[in-house]
Short mmCIF file of C-alpha atoms in Angstrom, two decimals:
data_model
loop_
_atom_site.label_atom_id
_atom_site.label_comp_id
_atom_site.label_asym_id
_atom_site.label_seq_id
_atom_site.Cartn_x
_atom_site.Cartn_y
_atom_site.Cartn_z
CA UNK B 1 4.91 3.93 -16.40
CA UNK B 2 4.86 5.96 -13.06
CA UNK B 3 7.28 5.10 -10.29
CA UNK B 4 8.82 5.93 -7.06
CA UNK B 5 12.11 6.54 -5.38
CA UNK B 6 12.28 6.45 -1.89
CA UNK B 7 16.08 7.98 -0.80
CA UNK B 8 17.34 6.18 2.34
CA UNK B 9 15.85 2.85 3.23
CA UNK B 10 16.56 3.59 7.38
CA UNK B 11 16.39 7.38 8.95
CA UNK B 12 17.25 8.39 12.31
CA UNK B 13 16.39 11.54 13.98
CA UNK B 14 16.00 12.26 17.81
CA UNK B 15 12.71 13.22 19.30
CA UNK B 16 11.74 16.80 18.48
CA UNK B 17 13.76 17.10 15.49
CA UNK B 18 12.89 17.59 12.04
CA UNK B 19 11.84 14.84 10.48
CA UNK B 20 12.69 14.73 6.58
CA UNK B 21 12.06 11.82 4.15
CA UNK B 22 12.40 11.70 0.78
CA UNK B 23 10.68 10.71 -2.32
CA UNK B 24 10.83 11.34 -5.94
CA UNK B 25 8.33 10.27 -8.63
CA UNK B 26 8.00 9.49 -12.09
CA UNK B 27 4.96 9.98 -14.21
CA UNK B 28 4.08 10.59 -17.38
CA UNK B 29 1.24 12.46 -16.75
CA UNK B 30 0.11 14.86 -13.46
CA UNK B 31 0.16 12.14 -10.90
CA UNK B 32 -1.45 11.93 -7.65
CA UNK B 33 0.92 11.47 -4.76
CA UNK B 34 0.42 9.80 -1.26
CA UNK B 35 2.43 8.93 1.49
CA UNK B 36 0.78 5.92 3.62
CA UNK B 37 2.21 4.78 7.07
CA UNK B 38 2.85 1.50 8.54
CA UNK B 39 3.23 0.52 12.27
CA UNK B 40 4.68 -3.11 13.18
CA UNK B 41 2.08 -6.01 12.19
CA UNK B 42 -0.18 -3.53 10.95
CA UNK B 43 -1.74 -2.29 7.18
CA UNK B 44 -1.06 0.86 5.64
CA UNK B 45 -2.79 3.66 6.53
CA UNK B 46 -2.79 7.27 4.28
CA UNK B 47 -1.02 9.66 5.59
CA UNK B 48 -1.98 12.76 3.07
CA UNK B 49 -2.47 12.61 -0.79
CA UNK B 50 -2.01 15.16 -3.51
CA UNK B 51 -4.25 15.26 -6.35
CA UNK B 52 -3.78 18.39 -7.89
CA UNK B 53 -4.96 20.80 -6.07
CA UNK B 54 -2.94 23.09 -3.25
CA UNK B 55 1.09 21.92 -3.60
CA UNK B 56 1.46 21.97 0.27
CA UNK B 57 -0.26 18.98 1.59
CA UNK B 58 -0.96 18.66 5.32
CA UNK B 59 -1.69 15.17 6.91
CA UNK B 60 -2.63 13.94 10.41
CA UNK B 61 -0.05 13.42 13.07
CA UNK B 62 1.33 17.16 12.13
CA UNK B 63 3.23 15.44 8.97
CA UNK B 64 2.56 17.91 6.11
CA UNK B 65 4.35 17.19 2.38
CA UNK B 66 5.14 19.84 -0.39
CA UNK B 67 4.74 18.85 -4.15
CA UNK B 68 7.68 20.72 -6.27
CA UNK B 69 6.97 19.63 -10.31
CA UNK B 70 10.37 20.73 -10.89
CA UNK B 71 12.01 18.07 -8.65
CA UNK B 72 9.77 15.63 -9.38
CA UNK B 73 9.62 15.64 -5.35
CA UNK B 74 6.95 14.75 -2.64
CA UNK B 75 8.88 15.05 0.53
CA UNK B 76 7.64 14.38 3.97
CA UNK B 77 8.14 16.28 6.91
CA UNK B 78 7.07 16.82 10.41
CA UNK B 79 8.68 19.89 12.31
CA UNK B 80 9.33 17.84 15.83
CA UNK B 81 9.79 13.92 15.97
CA UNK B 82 7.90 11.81 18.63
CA UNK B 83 8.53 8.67 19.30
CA UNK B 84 4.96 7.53 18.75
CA UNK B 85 6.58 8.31 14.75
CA UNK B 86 8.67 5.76 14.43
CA UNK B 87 6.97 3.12 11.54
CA UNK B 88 7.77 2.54 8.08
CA UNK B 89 6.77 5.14 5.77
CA UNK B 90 5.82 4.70 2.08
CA UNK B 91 5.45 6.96 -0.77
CA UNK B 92 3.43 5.97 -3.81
CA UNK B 93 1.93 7.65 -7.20
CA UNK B 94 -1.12 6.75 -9.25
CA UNK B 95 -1.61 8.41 -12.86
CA UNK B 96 -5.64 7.38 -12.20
CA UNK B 97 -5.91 6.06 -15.32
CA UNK B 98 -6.28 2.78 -13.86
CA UNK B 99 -6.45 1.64 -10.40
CA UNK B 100 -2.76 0.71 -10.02
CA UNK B 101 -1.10 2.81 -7.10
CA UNK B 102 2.52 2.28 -6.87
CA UNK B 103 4.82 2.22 -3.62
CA UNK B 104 7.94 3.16 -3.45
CA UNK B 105 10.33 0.36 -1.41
CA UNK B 106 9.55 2.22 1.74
CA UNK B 107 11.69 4.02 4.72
CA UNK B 108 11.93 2.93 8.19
CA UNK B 109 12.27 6.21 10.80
CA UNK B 110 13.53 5.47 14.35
CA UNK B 111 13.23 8.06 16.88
CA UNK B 112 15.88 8.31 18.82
CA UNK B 113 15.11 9.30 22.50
CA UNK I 1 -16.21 -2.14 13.23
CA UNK I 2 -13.12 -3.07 11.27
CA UNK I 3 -13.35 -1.40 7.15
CA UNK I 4 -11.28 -3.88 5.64
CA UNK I 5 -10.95 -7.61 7.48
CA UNK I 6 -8.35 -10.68 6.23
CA UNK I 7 -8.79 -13.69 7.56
CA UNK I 8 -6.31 -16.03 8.70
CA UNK I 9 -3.91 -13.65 10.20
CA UNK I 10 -1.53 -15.93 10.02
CA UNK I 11 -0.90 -19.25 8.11
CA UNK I 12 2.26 -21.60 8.19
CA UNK I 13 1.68 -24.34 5.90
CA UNK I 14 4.34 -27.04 3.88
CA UNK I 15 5.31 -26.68 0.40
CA UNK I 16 3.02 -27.93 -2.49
CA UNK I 17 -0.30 -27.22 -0.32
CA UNK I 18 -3.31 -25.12 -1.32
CA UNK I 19 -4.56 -22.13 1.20
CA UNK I 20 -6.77 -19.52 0.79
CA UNK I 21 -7.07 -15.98 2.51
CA UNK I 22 -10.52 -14.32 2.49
CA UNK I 23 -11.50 -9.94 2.79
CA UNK I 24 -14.18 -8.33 3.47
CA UNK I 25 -14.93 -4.71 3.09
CA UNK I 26 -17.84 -2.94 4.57
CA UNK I 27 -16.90 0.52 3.17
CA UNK I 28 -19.19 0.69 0.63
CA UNK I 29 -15.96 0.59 -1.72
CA UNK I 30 -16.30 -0.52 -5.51
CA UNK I 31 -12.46 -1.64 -5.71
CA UNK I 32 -10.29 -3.98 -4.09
CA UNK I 33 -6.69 -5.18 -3.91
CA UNK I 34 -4.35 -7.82 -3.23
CA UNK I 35 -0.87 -6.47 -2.60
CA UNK I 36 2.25 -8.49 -1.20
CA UNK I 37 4.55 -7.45 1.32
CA UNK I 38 7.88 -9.29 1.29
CA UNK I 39 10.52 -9.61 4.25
CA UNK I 40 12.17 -6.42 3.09
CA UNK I 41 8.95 -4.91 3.53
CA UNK I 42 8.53 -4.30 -0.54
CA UNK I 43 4.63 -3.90 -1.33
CA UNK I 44 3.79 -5.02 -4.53
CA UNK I 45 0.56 -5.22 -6.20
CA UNK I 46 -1.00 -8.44 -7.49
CA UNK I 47 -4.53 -7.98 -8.47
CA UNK I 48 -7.12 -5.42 -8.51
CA UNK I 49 -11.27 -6.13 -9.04
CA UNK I 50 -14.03 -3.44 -9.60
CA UNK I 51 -17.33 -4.22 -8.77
CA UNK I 52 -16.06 -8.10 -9.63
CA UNK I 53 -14.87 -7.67 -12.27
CA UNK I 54 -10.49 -7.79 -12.49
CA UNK I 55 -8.93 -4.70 -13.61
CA UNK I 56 -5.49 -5.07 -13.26
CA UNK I 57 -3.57 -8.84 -12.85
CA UNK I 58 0.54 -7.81 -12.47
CA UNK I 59 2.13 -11.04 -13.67
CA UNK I 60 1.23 -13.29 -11.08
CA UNK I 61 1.78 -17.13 -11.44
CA UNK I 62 -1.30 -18.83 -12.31
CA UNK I 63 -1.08 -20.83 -9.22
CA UNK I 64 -2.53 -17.55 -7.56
CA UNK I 65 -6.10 -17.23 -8.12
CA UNK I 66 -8.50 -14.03 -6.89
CA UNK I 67 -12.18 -14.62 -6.83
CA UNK I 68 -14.38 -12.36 -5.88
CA UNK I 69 -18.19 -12.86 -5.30
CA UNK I 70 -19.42 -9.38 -4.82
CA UNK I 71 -17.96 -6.32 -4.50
CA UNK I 72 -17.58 -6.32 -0.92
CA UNK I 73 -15.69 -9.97 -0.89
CA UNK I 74 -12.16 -10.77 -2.82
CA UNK I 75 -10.62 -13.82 -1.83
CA UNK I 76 -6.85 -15.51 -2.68
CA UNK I 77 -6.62 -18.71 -3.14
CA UNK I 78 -2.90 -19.85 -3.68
CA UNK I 79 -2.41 -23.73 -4.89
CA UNK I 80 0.85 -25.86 -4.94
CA UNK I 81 2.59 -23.12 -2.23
CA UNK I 82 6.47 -22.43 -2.73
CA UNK I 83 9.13 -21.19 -0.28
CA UNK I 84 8.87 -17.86 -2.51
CA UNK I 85 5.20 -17.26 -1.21
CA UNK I 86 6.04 -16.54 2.36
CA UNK I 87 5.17 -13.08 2.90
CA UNK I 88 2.44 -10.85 4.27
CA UNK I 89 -0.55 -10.64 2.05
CA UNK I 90 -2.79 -7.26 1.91
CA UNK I 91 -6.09 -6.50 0.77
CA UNK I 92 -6.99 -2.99 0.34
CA UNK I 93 -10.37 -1.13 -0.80
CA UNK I 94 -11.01 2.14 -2.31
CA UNK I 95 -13.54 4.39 -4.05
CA UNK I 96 -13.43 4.68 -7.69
CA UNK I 97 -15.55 7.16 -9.05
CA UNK I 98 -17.20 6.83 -12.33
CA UNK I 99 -16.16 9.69 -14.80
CA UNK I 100 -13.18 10.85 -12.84
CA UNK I 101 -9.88 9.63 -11.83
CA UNK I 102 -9.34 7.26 -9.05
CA UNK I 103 -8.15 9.61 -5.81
CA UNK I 104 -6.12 5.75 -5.11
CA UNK I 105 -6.60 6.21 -1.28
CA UNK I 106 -6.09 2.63 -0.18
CA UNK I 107 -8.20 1.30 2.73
CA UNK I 108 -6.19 -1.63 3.85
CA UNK I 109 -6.53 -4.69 5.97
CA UNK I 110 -4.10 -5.89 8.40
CA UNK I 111 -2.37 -8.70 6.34
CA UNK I 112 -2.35 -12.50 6.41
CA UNK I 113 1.14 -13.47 7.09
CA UNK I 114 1.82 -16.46 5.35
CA UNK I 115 4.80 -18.95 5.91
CA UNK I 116 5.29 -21.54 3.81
CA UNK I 117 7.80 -24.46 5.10
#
């Protein structure tokens, strides 16, 4: 069954910085990857996916996300930190052979000023 | 125009009483979700319908019952409510595409926060 690991439940950076969070999946077949952000009292909303195609994924906001098969890795980054960032970011896989898509537990990034 | 609309927002109801949270999508979508969100912000998937019909039920308690009427309409109705069901409640909509696999891009609402007392 296909899973995630989010490392680090809390990050802190400080605006402009480099902006690093981690996730590692497991899947037992080529899985499609996703990060998804949430602001306070708000729903999830995708940030980027990967499905196969180019490994470098680049989302809105200036987040892009690199898939490396040989980590079993689908980090997040963003080369400068606003504060407009801070939310609690999700990674999550699907194997698409059903509809499940499954979140990791989730990482909160402040932005320090 | 909101995509994908829960209502109540909220709900703060006793122990041992029945509610029921309603979503609506007007994407066009032919799946939709209920996920749960617990205080330590843990998302969790319940149940999923395509095109009414339920594709995936995660070992729910039966006291949790999804209905849904068409395909733009999947409701929750939760009866005899326990401490243990406070949370926030998401539904979420996506495209599934016949022949291929699901791209799982999640459309969500903006949860139903739901306090039981």
């Amino acid at each position: 069954a296909q899973s995630v690991t989010q490392l680090g439940s809390h990050v802190s950076v400080s605006e402009g910085a480099l902006v690093l969070l981690r996730c590692n999946y497991s899947s037992s077949v080529p899985p499609y990857l996703f990060w998804y952000v949430q602001y306070p009292n708000q729903g999830l909303q995708l940030l980027l996916k990967y499905t196969s195609a180019a490994t470098l994924v680049k989302g809105i906001n200036g987040f892009e996300a690199e898939f490396k098969k040989s980590e079993t890795s689908f980090h997040l980054t963003k080369p400068s930190a606003h504060m407009s960032d801070a939310a609690e970011y999700f990674c999550a896989v699907s194997e698409g052979r059903d509809d499940k898509i499954i979140f990791g537990k989730g990482t909160r990034l402040h932005i320090l000023p | 125009d909101t995509a994908v609309s829960q209502t109540p927002k909220y709900l703060v109801t006793q122990m041992g009483n029945d509610k029921s949270i309603k979503c609506e999508q007007n994407l066009g979508h032919d799946t939709m979700y209920w996920y749960k969100q617990d205080s330590k912000k843990f998302l969790k998937i319940m149940f999923s319908y395509n095109n009414k019909e339920l594709i995936i039920n995660e070992t729910v308690p039966n006291r949790f019952s999804p209905k849904s009427p068409d395909k733009a309409h999947l409701n929750l109705h939760i009866n005899s409510l326990e401490l243990g069901d406070s949370a926030v409640y998401f539904c979420a909509s996506s495209i599934r595409t016949s022949g291929t696999r699901n791209t799982g891009e999640l459309f969500f609402g903006e949860g139903s926060r739901l306090t039981v007392l």
